[in-house]
Short mmCIF file of C-alpha atoms and ligand atoms in Angstrom, two decimals:
data_model
loop_
_atom_site.label_atom_id
_atom_site.label_comp_id
_atom_site.label_asym_id
_atom_site.label_seq_id
_atom_site.Cartn_x
_atom_site.Cartn_y
_atom_site.Cartn_z
CA UNK A 1 -12.38 2.23 19.01
CA UNK A 2 -12.95 -0.14 16.13
CA UNK A 3 -11.71 -3.00 16.54
CA UNK A 4 -9.24 -3.88 14.45
CA UNK A 5 -7.26 -0.51 13.64
CA UNK A 6 -6.14 2.44 14.80
CA UNK A 7 -6.95 3.94 11.27
CA UNK A 8 -9.74 6.83 11.29
CA UNK A 9 -10.92 8.79 8.19
CA UNK A 10 -8.79 11.89 9.99
CA UNK A 11 -5.25 9.30 8.33
CA UNK A 12 -3.08 11.74 7.74
CA UNK A 13 -0.71 11.02 4.35
CA UNK A 14 -2.51 9.24 1.02
CA UNK A 15 -4.34 6.43 1.03
CA UNK A 16 -2.99 4.83 -1.47
CA UNK A 17 0.41 5.20 -0.76
CA UNK A 18 0.33 3.60 3.13
CA UNK A 19 -1.65 1.14 1.43
CA UNK A 20 -5.04 2.19 4.12
CA UNK A 21 -7.55 0.22 5.20
CA UNK A 22 -10.49 2.02 7.50
CA UNK A 23 -12.18 0.33 9.81
CA UNK A 24 -15.86 1.75 9.69
CA UNK A 25 -18.77 0.57 11.08
CA UNK A 26 -22.09 1.41 8.80
CA UNK A 27 -25.65 3.36 9.97
CA UNK A 28 -27.03 3.22 7.14
CA UNK A 29 -27.64 2.19 3.58
CA UNK A 30 -28.96 3.53 0.42
CA UNK A 31 -28.37 1.41 -2.42
CA UNK A 32 -25.74 -0.19 -3.20
CA UNK A 33 -24.02 3.33 -0.91
CA UNK A 34 -23.89 2.99 3.25
CA UNK A 35 -23.61 6.34 5.44
CA UNK A 36 -20.61 4.63 7.39
CA UNK A 37 -18.49 6.08 10.98
CA UNK A 38 -15.40 5.86 12.45
CA UNK A 39 -14.06 5.56 15.44
CA UNK A 40 -14.19 9.08 16.13
CA UNK A 41 -17.70 9.95 14.77
CA UNK A 42 -16.33 10.91 11.13
CA UNK A 43 -18.44 9.97 8.28
CA UNK A 44 -18.50 9.28 4.15
CA UNK A 45 -19.87 7.40 2.09
CA UNK A 46 -18.81 3.45 0.88
CA UNK A 47 -18.97 1.21 -1.70
CA UNK A 48 -21.16 -1.64 -1.41
CA UNK A 49 -20.67 -4.17 -4.22
CA UNK A 50 -17.30 -5.89 -3.59
CA UNK A 51 -18.74 -6.71 0.00
CA UNK A 52 -22.33 -6.89 0.07
CA UNK A 53 -24.97 -7.96 1.31
CA UNK A 54 -24.30 -5.71 3.82
CA UNK A 55 -26.11 -4.49 7.37
CA UNK A 56 -26.11 -2.00 9.51
CA UNK A 57 -24.18 -2.47 12.10
CA UNK A 58 -21.41 -4.50 10.49
CA UNK A 59 -17.78 -3.17 10.48
CA UNK A 60 -16.15 -3.05 7.08
CA UNK A 61 -12.83 -2.41 6.15
CA UNK A 62 -12.56 0.65 3.34
CA UNK A 63 -10.16 2.28 1.03
CA UNK A 64 -10.59 5.44 -0.81
CA UNK A 65 -14.59 4.90 -0.09
CA UNK A 66 -14.78 1.42 -1.43
CA UNK A 67 -15.21 -1.31 0.63
CA UNK A 68 -12.73 -4.13 0.17
CA UNK A 69 -13.37 -6.38 3.04
CA UNK A 70 -15.84 -7.12 6.14
CA UNK A 71 -14.28 -7.86 9.86
CA UNK A 72 -15.44 -10.37 11.19
CA UNK A 73 -16.68 -9.80 14.93
CA UNK A 74 -15.68 -12.87 15.69
CA UNK A 75 -11.77 -13.13 14.55
CA UNK A 76 -9.19 -13.75 16.95
CA UNK A 77 -6.91 -10.95 16.54
CA UNK A 78 -3.94 -12.18 18.26
CA UNK A 79 -3.32 -14.84 15.71
CA UNK A 80 -2.95 -18.48 18.04
CA UNK A 81 1.54 -18.44 16.75
CA UNK A 82 1.88 -15.12 18.74
CA UNK A 83 -0.84 -15.55 21.53
CA UNK A 84 1.66 -17.94 22.90
CA UNK A 85 3.62 -14.88 23.94
CA UNK A 86 1.14 -14.00 25.62
CA UNK A 87 1.23 -12.49 29.53
CA UNK A 88 5.05 -13.76 29.59
CA UNK A 89 8.04 -11.35 30.38
CA UNK A 90 11.43 -12.95 30.96
CA UNK B 1 -12.85 -8.77 20.26
CA UNK B 2 -11.24 -7.29 22.38
CA UNK B 3 -10.59 -3.25 21.98
CA UNK B 4 -7.87 -2.22 19.46
CA UNK B 5 -5.85 -0.45 22.36
CA UNK B 6 -4.32 -3.35 22.82
CA UNK B 7 -1.93 -3.20 19.62
CA UNK B 8 -0.21 -1.13 21.08
CA UNK B 9 -0.01 -2.49 24.86
CA UNK B 10 3.70 -1.38 25.87
CA UNK B 11 3.12 -4.62 27.77
CA UNK B 12 2.58 -6.97 25.94
CA UNK B 13 4.68 -5.50 22.98
CA UNK B 14 8.01 -6.26 25.45
CA UNK B 15 7.10 -9.22 25.64
CA UNK B 16 6.96 -10.25 22.38
CA UNK B 17 10.28 -8.05 21.56
CA UNK B 18 11.72 -10.74 24.92
CA UNK B 19 10.05 -13.32 22.91
CA UNK B 20 11.67 -12.93 19.68
CA UNK B 21 15.86 -12.18 21.04
CA UNK B 22 14.73 -15.52 22.99
CA UNK B 23 14.29 -17.67 19.43
CA UNK B 24 17.13 -15.07 17.55
CA UNK B 25 21.20 -17.13 17.07
CA UNK B 26 22.45 -14.74 17.66
CA UNK B 27 26.12 -15.92 15.47
CA UNK B 28 23.23 -14.54 12.70
CA UNK B 29 22.52 -12.46 10.91
CA UNK B 30 18.72 -12.09 9.34
CA UNK B 31 17.08 -10.10 6.64
CA UNK B 32 13.44 -9.57 5.99
CA UNK B 33 12.19 -7.51 4.17
CA UNK B 34 8.91 -5.49 4.20
CA UNK B 35 6.68 -5.50 1.81
CA UNK B 36 4.95 -3.32 2.69
CA UNK B 37 5.46 0.34 1.69
CA UNK B 38 2.54 1.03 4.94
CA UNK B 39 4.59 -1.41 6.54
CA UNK B 40 7.41 0.71 6.25
CA UNK B 41 5.80 4.03 7.85
CA UNK B 42 4.89 1.77 11.34
CA UNK B 43 8.41 0.39 11.50
CA UNK B 44 9.61 3.31 12.09
CA UNK B 45 7.05 5.81 13.52
CA UNK B 46 7.24 3.89 16.76
CA UNK B 47 11.30 3.02 16.77
CA UNK B 48 10.14 -0.38 15.54
CA UNK B 49 13.69 -1.11 15.13
CA UNK B 50 14.64 -0.36 18.41
CA UNK B 51 12.83 -3.70 19.80
CA UNK B 52 14.03 -5.59 17.48
CA UNK B 53 17.39 -7.42 18.60
CA UNK B 54 20.51 -6.21 16.32
CA UNK B 55 20.97 -9.33 14.64
CA UNK B 56 17.79 -9.53 12.33
CA UNK B 57 17.49 -5.72 9.42
CA UNK B 58 14.75 -5.04 8.41
CA UNK B 59 14.88 -4.27 4.83
CA UNK B 60 12.76 -1.95 2.86
CA UNK B 61 10.66 -3.65 -0.63
CA UNK B 62 8.86 -1.82 -3.34
CA UNK B 63 5.76 -1.58 -2.05
CA UNK B 64 4.96 1.96 -2.23
CA UNK B 65 3.04 2.66 -5.39
CA UNK B 66 4.13 6.01 -6.04
CA UNK B 67 7.88 5.42 -5.73
CA UNK B 68 7.62 2.63 -7.94
CA UNK B 69 6.24 4.38 -11.02
CA UNK B 70 8.99 5.38 -13.55
CA UNK B 71 9.73 9.03 -14.58
CA UNK B 72 8.05 8.43 -17.95
CA UNK B 73 4.39 7.92 -16.75
CA UNK B 74 4.48 11.29 -14.65
CA UNK B 75 4.96 12.42 -17.66
CA UNK B 76 2.60 11.03 -19.30
CA UNK B 77 0.19 12.36 -16.64
CA UNK B 78 1.32 15.71 -16.75
CA UNK B 79 0.63 15.63 -20.32
CA UNK B 80 -3.09 14.84 -20.01
CA UNK B 81 -3.30 16.98 -16.92
CA UNK B 82 -1.97 20.28 -19.14
CA UNK B 83 -5.07 19.28 -22.95
CA UNK B 84 -6.96 23.00 -22.33
CA UNK B 85 -10.53 19.98 -21.85
CA UNK B 86 -9.21 18.05 -19.20
CA UNK B 87 -10.12 17.96 -15.37
CA UNK B 88 -7.54 15.28 -14.41
CA UNK B 89 -7.92 13.62 -11.22
CA UNK B 90 -5.73 12.39 -8.80
CA UNK B 91 -4.18 11.21 -5.31
CA UNK B 92 -3.25 13.57 -3.03
CA UNK B 93 1.52 12.21 -2.56
CA UNK B 94 0.43 11.56 -6.94
CA UNK B 95 0.75 15.64 -6.99
CA UNK B 96 4.45 16.32 -5.79
CA UNK B 97 6.20 12.90 -7.59
CA UNK B 98 8.29 14.68 -9.41
CA UNK B 99 8.40 14.13 -13.31
CA UNK B 100 11.34 15.04 -15.48
CA UNK B 101 10.19 18.48 -16.03
CA UNK B 102 8.16 19.77 -12.66
CA UNK B 103 5.56 17.84 -10.76
CA UNK B 104 1.31 18.28 -11.39
CA UNK B 105 1.01 20.59 -8.35
CA UNK B 106 3.64 22.86 -10.85
CA UNK B 107 1.55 22.90 -13.56
CA UNK B 108 -1.68 23.15 -11.46
CA UNK B 109 0.20 26.47 -10.28
CA UNK B 110 -0.11 27.41 -14.47
CA UNK B 111 -3.56 27.29 -15.07
CA UNK B 112 -4.53 23.34 -15.11
CA UNK B 113 -6.97 22.46 -13.60
CA UNK B 114 -6.00 19.77 -11.27
CA UNK B 115 -8.53 17.75 -8.15
CA UNK B 116 -7.60 16.34 -5.45
CA UNK B 117 -9.87 13.09 -4.15
CA UNK B 118 -10.00 11.34 -1.98
CA UNK B 119 -11.72 8.33 -4.23
CA UNK B 120 -12.09 7.08 -7.91
CA UNK B 121 -15.97 7.58 -6.84
CA UNK B 122 -15.54 11.24 -6.59
CA UNK B 123 -13.27 11.61 -10.42
CA UNK B 124 -16.98 10.23 -11.54
CA UNK B 125 -19.11 12.57 -9.50
CA UNK B 126 -17.00 15.30 -10.88
CA UNK B 127 -17.84 13.97 -15.50
CA UNK B 128 -21.12 13.62 -14.57
CA UNK B 129 -21.14 17.62 -12.78
CA UNK B 130 -19.61 18.44 -15.92
CA UNK B 131 -20.61 17.23 -18.66
CA UNK B 132 -18.74 18.92 -21.55
CA UNK B 133 -15.40 18.51 -19.26
CA UNK B 134 -13.21 15.21 -19.83
CA UNK B 135 -12.68 14.00 -16.67
CA UNK B 136 -9.69 11.83 -16.25
CA UNK B 137 -8.69 9.06 -13.39
CA UNK B 138 -4.73 8.94 -12.27
CA UNK B 139 -4.65 5.15 -11.15
CA UNK B 140 -3.04 4.31 -9.09
CA UNK B 141 -1.60 1.19 -7.02
CA UNK B 142 -1.31 -1.71 -6.05
CA UNK B 143 -4.63 -4.58 -5.81
CA UNK B 144 -6.00 -2.71 -2.32
CA UNK B 145 -7.04 0.04 -4.62
CA UNK B 146 -7.18 -1.68 -8.53
CA UNK B 147 -10.95 -3.08 -7.02
CA UNK B 148 -11.99 0.82 -6.71
CA UNK B 149 -10.78 1.57 -9.66
CA UNK B 150 -12.46 -1.25 -11.53
CA UNK B 151 -16.00 -0.25 -9.50
CA UNK B 152 -15.94 3.53 -9.82
CA UNK B 153 -15.89 1.58 -13.89
CA UNK B 154 -18.50 -0.96 -13.86
CA UNK B 155 -20.48 1.93 -12.47
CA UNK B 156 -19.36 4.72 -15.78
CA UNK B 157 -20.12 2.16 -17.78
CA UNK B 158 -23.24 2.00 -16.41
CA UNK B 159 -24.51 5.04 -16.74
CA UNK B 160 -22.81 5.43 -19.76
CA UNK B 161 -20.93 8.54 -18.53
CA UNK B 162 -18.93 9.69 -21.95
CA UNK B 163 -16.42 12.11 -20.26
CA UNK B 164 -14.85 9.72 -17.91
CA UNK B 165 -11.72 8.28 -18.38
CA UNK B 166 -9.30 6.28 -17.05
CA UNK B 167 -4.47 6.86 -16.74
CA UNK B 168 -3.99 3.13 -15.46
CA UNK B 169 -0.75 2.77 -13.90
CA UNK B 170 -2.27 -0.09 -11.49
CA UNK B 171 0.61 -2.67 -10.47
CA UNK B 172 0.69 -6.42 -8.92
CA UNK B 173 2.56 -6.86 -6.01
CA UNK B 174 4.22 -10.50 -6.78
CA UNK B 175 5.98 -9.92 -9.96
CA UNK B 176 7.82 -7.17 -8.83
CA UNK B 177 8.54 -9.66 -5.22
CA UNK B 178 9.54 -11.99 -7.37
CA UNK B 179 12.57 -10.23 -9.34
CA UNK B 180 13.45 -9.58 -6.46
CA UNK B 181 13.74 -12.93 -4.79
CA UNK B 182 15.78 -13.64 -8.39
CA UNK B 183 18.07 -10.25 -7.84
CA UNK B 184 21.54 -11.61 -7.69
CA UNK B 185 22.48 -8.75 -5.63
CA UNK B 186 20.44 -9.32 -2.13
CA UNK B 187 19.96 -11.95 0.12
CA UNK B 188 16.69 -12.39 2.19
CA UNK B 189 15.63 -15.18 4.56
CA UNK B 190 11.35 -12.58 5.00
CA UNK B 191 9.29 -11.61 3.57
CA UNK B 192 6.13 -9.51 5.96
CA UNK B 193 4.04 -9.61 3.20
CA UNK B 194 1.37 -6.66 2.87
CA UNK B 195 -2.02 -7.03 4.50
CA UNK B 196 -4.67 -4.22 2.96
CA UNK B 197 -3.66 -5.97 -0.72
CA UNK B 198 -4.03 -9.93 0.26
CA UNK B 199 -7.41 -8.48 2.24
CA UNK B 200 -7.57 -9.04 -1.55
CA UNK B 201 -5.98 -11.55 -3.31
CA UNK B 202 -5.63 -13.43 -0.43
CA UNK B 203 -2.26 -15.44 1.39
CA UNK B 204 -2.14 -18.33 -1.94
CA UNK B 205 -0.13 -16.29 -4.55
CA UNK B 206 2.57 -15.45 -1.71
CA UNK B 207 3.07 -20.01 -2.28
CA UNK B 208 5.33 -19.92 -4.24
CA UNK B 209 7.68 -17.66 -1.99
CA UNK B 210 8.57 -21.22 0.05
CA UNK B 211 7.78 -23.07 -2.51
CA UNK B 212 9.91 -22.13 -5.49
CA UNK B 213 12.79 -19.96 -3.40
CA UNK B 214 12.43 -21.99 0.28
CA UNK B 215 11.40 -17.99 1.83
CA UNK B 216 9.17 -17.89 4.73
CA UNK B 217 5.85 -14.95 4.45
CA UNK B 218 3.80 -13.38 7.44
CA UNK B 219 1.62 -11.27 5.86
CA UNK B 220 0.23 -8.73 8.48
CA UNK B 221 -1.11 -6.00 9.40
CA UNK B 222 -0.55 -2.20 10.11
CA UNK B 223 -0.08 -1.91 14.43
CA UNK B 224 3.49 -1.67 15.66
CA UNK B 225 2.05 -5.19 17.38
CA UNK B 226 0.98 -6.37 14.17
CA UNK B 227 4.39 -5.89 12.92
CA UNK B 228 6.02 -8.23 15.70
CA UNK B 229 4.10 -10.77 15.70
CA UNK B 230 4.44 -10.95 12.54
CA UNK B 231 8.40 -11.27 12.76
CA UNK B 232 8.06 -13.79 16.24
CA UNK B 233 6.03 -15.44 13.75
CA UNK B 234 8.84 -15.39 10.93
CA UNK B 235 11.65 -15.89 13.57
CA UNK B 236 10.19 -18.87 14.72
CA UNK B 237 9.67 -20.44 11.28
CA UNK B 238 13.34 -20.46 10.09
CA UNK B 239 13.84 -20.92 13.43
CA UNK B 240 12.25 -24.69 12.75
CA UNK B 241 13.50 -24.90 8.89
CA UNK B 242 10.10 -24.31 8.23
CA UNK B 243 9.22 -22.02 5.53
CA UNK B 244 5.18 -21.13 4.60
CA UNK B 245 3.06 -18.97 4.98
CA UNK B 246 1.09 -17.48 7.35
CA UNK B 247 -1.87 -15.43 8.15
CA UNK B 248 -1.48 -12.86 11.18
CA UNK B 249 -3.11 -11.02 10.15
CA UNK B 250 -7.00 -12.75 9.96
CA UNK B 251 -9.01 -11.08 11.49
CA UNK B 252 -9.18 -9.19 8.32
CA UNK B 253 -7.39 -11.23 5.16
CA UNK B 254 -9.66 -14.29 4.31
CA UNK B 255 -6.88 -16.67 3.35
CA UNK B 256 -8.44 -16.67 -0.35
CA UNK B 257 -8.77 -13.47 -0.83
CA UNK B 258 -12.07 -10.59 -1.77
CA UNK B 259 -13.18 -12.75 -4.57
CA UNK B 260 -16.04 -9.89 -5.46
CA UNK B 261 -12.86 -7.92 -5.56
CA UNK B 262 -11.53 -9.79 -7.92
CA UNK B 263 -14.06 -10.45 -10.12
CA UNK B 264 -14.64 -7.14 -11.06
CA UNK B 265 -11.16 -6.66 -11.55
CA UNK B 266 -11.44 -9.70 -13.86
CA UNK B 267 -13.78 -8.02 -15.72
CA UNK B 268 -12.61 -4.34 -16.33
CA UNK B 269 -8.19 -5.16 -16.51
CA UNK B 270 -6.37 -7.54 -17.89
CA UNK B 271 -1.89 -7.83 -17.05
CA UNK B 272 0.21 -5.49 -19.22
CA UNK B 273 2.83 -7.29 -20.83
CA UNK B 274 5.95 -6.07 -19.41
CA UNK B 275 6.07 -2.61 -17.26
CA UNK B 276 8.60 -0.03 -16.83
CA UNK B 277 9.14 0.10 -12.25
CA UNK B 278 11.70 2.44 -10.74
CA UNK B 279 15.17 0.61 -10.21
CA UNK B 280 13.56 -2.35 -11.07
CA UNK B 281 13.02 -2.45 -14.49
CA UNK B 282 10.95 -3.20 -16.83
CA UNK B 283 8.82 -6.79 -15.53
CA UNK B 284 6.66 -9.03 -17.20
CA UNK B 285 2.80 -8.88 -16.08
CA UNK B 286 3.16 -6.55 -13.69
CA UNK B 287 1.06 -4.55 -14.48
CA UNK B 288 -2.52 -3.35 -15.11
CA UNK B 289 -4.13 -1.78 -18.23
CA UNK B 290 -7.87 -1.62 -19.57
CA UNK B 291 -9.46 -4.62 -21.09
CA UNK B 292 -11.21 -4.52 -23.93
CA UNK B 293 -14.47 -4.64 -22.52
CA UNK B 294 -13.50 -0.63 -20.64
CA UNK B 295 -11.22 0.12 -23.47
CA UNK B 296 -14.10 3.44 -24.04
CA UNK B 297 -12.11 4.55 -20.96
CA UNK B 298 -8.80 4.80 -21.58
CA UNK B 299 -7.25 7.76 -21.78
CA UNK B 300 -4.56 5.76 -22.43
CA UNK B 301 -6.10 5.78 -25.62
CA UNK B 302 -8.76 8.61 -25.80
CA UNK B 303 -4.99 10.49 -25.32
CA UNK B 304 -2.56 8.64 -28.00
CA UNK B 305 -0.22 8.19 -25.39
CA UNK B 306 2.89 8.24 -26.31
CA UNK B 307 5.02 5.52 -23.07
CA UNK B 308 7.85 7.83 -23.55
CA UNK B 309 11.01 6.37 -21.95
CA UNK B 310 12.90 9.01 -20.17
CA UNK B 311 15.92 8.12 -17.26
CA UNK B 312 15.89 9.64 -13.86
CA UNK B 313 17.95 12.15 -12.26
CA UNK B 314 21.46 11.18 -12.60
CA UNK B 315 22.13 11.70 -8.62
CA UNK B 316 19.58 9.93 -7.01
CA UNK B 317 19.95 6.48 -6.75
CA UNK B 318 15.53 5.20 -6.11
CA UNK B 319 16.39 2.16 -8.14
CA UNK B 320 19.13 0.59 -5.03
CA UNK B 321 17.00 2.59 -2.17
CA UNK B 322 13.77 -0.12 -3.55
CA UNK B 323 16.06 -3.41 -4.17
CA UNK B 324 17.36 -2.99 -0.20
CA UNK B 325 20.77 -2.35 -1.36
CA UNK B 326 21.00 0.23 -0.44
CA UNK B 327 19.76 2.38 2.57
CA UNK B 328 18.02 5.27 1.98
CA UNK B 329 20.86 7.24 3.89
CA UNK B 330 23.41 6.04 2.44
CA UNK B 331 22.06 7.91 -0.95
CA UNK B 332 24.26 10.59 -2.23
CA UNK B 333 21.42 13.72 -1.89
CA UNK B 334 19.65 12.20 1.21
CA UNK B 335 18.35 15.25 3.29
CA UNK B 336 20.64 17.71 0.81
CA UNK B 337 19.81 18.07 -2.73
CA UNK B 338 16.15 15.71 -1.49
CA UNK B 339 14.47 15.97 1.06
CA UNK B 340 10.19 15.80 1.36
CA UNK B 341 9.66 19.96 0.98
CA UNK B 342 11.20 19.11 -2.33
CA UNK B 343 11.79 15.56 -3.20
CA UNK B 344 13.88 14.50 -5.96
CA UNK B 345 13.40 11.24 -6.15
CA UNK B 346 9.88 9.94 -5.54
CA UNK B 347 10.66 7.29 -2.10
CA UNK B 348 10.37 10.98 -1.25
CA UNK B 349 7.46 12.28 -1.16
CA UNK B 350 4.88 9.79 0.36
CA UNK B 351 5.50 9.66 4.11
CA UNK B 352 5.37 5.50 3.30
CA UNK B 353 8.79 6.10 0.64
CA UNK B 354 11.98 4.82 2.50
CA UNK B 355 13.46 7.56 1.96
CA UNK B 356 10.66 10.31 3.54
CA UNK B 357 9.92 7.39 6.32
CA UNK B 358 13.49 7.93 7.36
CA UNK B 359 13.55 11.63 6.66
CA UNK B 360 10.93 12.69 8.80
CA UNK B 361 11.35 9.17 11.83
CA UNK B 362 14.42 7.02 11.58
CA UNK B 363 17.34 10.25 10.83
CA UNK B 364 17.05 11.85 15.04
CA UNK B 365 18.90 9.43 15.77
CA UNK B 366 15.98 6.72 16.17
CA UNK B 367 15.54 8.30 19.44
CA UNK B 368 12.58 5.97 19.99
CA UNK B 369 9.17 5.99 20.48
CA UNK B 370 7.10 4.90 23.92
CA UNK B 371 4.96 2.01 21.77
CA UNK B 372 2.62 2.36 24.88
CA UNK B 373 2.32 6.02 23.40
CA UNK B 374 -0.48 7.71 21.41
CA UNK B 375 1.37 9.41 18.21
S1 SF4 C 1 17.41 10.44 -1.37
FE1 SF4 C 1 15.75 11.19 -2.99
S2 SF4 C 1 17.21 10.77 -4.61
FE2 SF4 C 1 17.69 9.58 -2.82
S3 SF4 C 1 16.60 7.53 -3.23
FE3 SF4 C 1 15.35 8.11 -1.25
S4 SF4 C 1 14.26 9.17 -3.42
FE4 SF4 C 1 15.51 8.98 -4.27
#
């Protein structure tokens, strides 16, 4: 499973309407495009210009075949504000 | 980073839910708008409403790109698609959006060459493979999608492709939200901001909500727990009398956005002076068209699109639902004359449209969906 979200290339519905951002791991790079893989092993070609430079292994946020962001591997995924509730039950 | 399965951790969700309840004033009613259609979908699909106190009402916003497209723009797309020299390409849901005389699927059945694509780059490939045909891409979407159209046009220009053009219907998120805040119909307490749009534009563009209107905004991710946390962050702000822009989705959204994507958009697009939104009317500077440098790729110019205005069918109340004034099931034709199989209004087309989401998930008396379950 890639961090970020459950969304994969199998995503049902329209990528645009759902404002889908699909996290994909870079497998190989050729020029301005990369072969990328989702958490289910599906592969797709992704345009890299908007997030360059990119390295193999990085995780990109992709939308309609174009990378629009990078996932920071060390970013906390629960913001501190919300984290305060972790483990607390009432 | 921990595994993503925690985003659907039922226990954590219940803890956040309890925390929300503890900061909710039982004497008060709160109206929170989720701007993005993707959030509307998550809310219904995962039964988020059931995890919130009754005092918190979630109002669906205008953030579904096919839902806000006025009928005239659908008709104009269809008129381009019907031209014999054209291969017309568009995203999946666009095919079923009703125009005044049918939708693209029906026109395709009658013989027009209309192809569904996953990416505008697929349309570019089709143009390369069919040099004797005119390939038109029907571009829709907010700032999440506009960069991919911009990048595609930059590649087309670099390659000198002459048989490719774009019918541009990209819209921007901030002006309609401002229009809603100016509307006397609606009293909102805060906003759940769109996550992936913000990957591109960052969080700064929402500062007007707190500065000019005194409304807090929390930019949110799309997993069930993301939404719950965002509501909690909003409720804490409201409780403390704060109003700020906060970023719950910081694992993806940089505060400044994606500067390369913004630069690419700035080169390829310029703001239209005004654009019509379904239900919201004409909103100044709320949509994009191709810049003079890309005029050669503008399908509106290439095919002399006239820009006609077409009124919505009388029975349809999409406008009220888009503004959050009516709930989907309160529309007169909901579930009768208008269903996902035969949509009368655009909000019934994509599963992110408020009416379709409500029809598919909400209608069944809000059966509880276990948040830890795999859907
Ligand atoms: S039920 Fe159909 S016509 Fe009524 S608001 Fe929803 S989409 Fe529009």
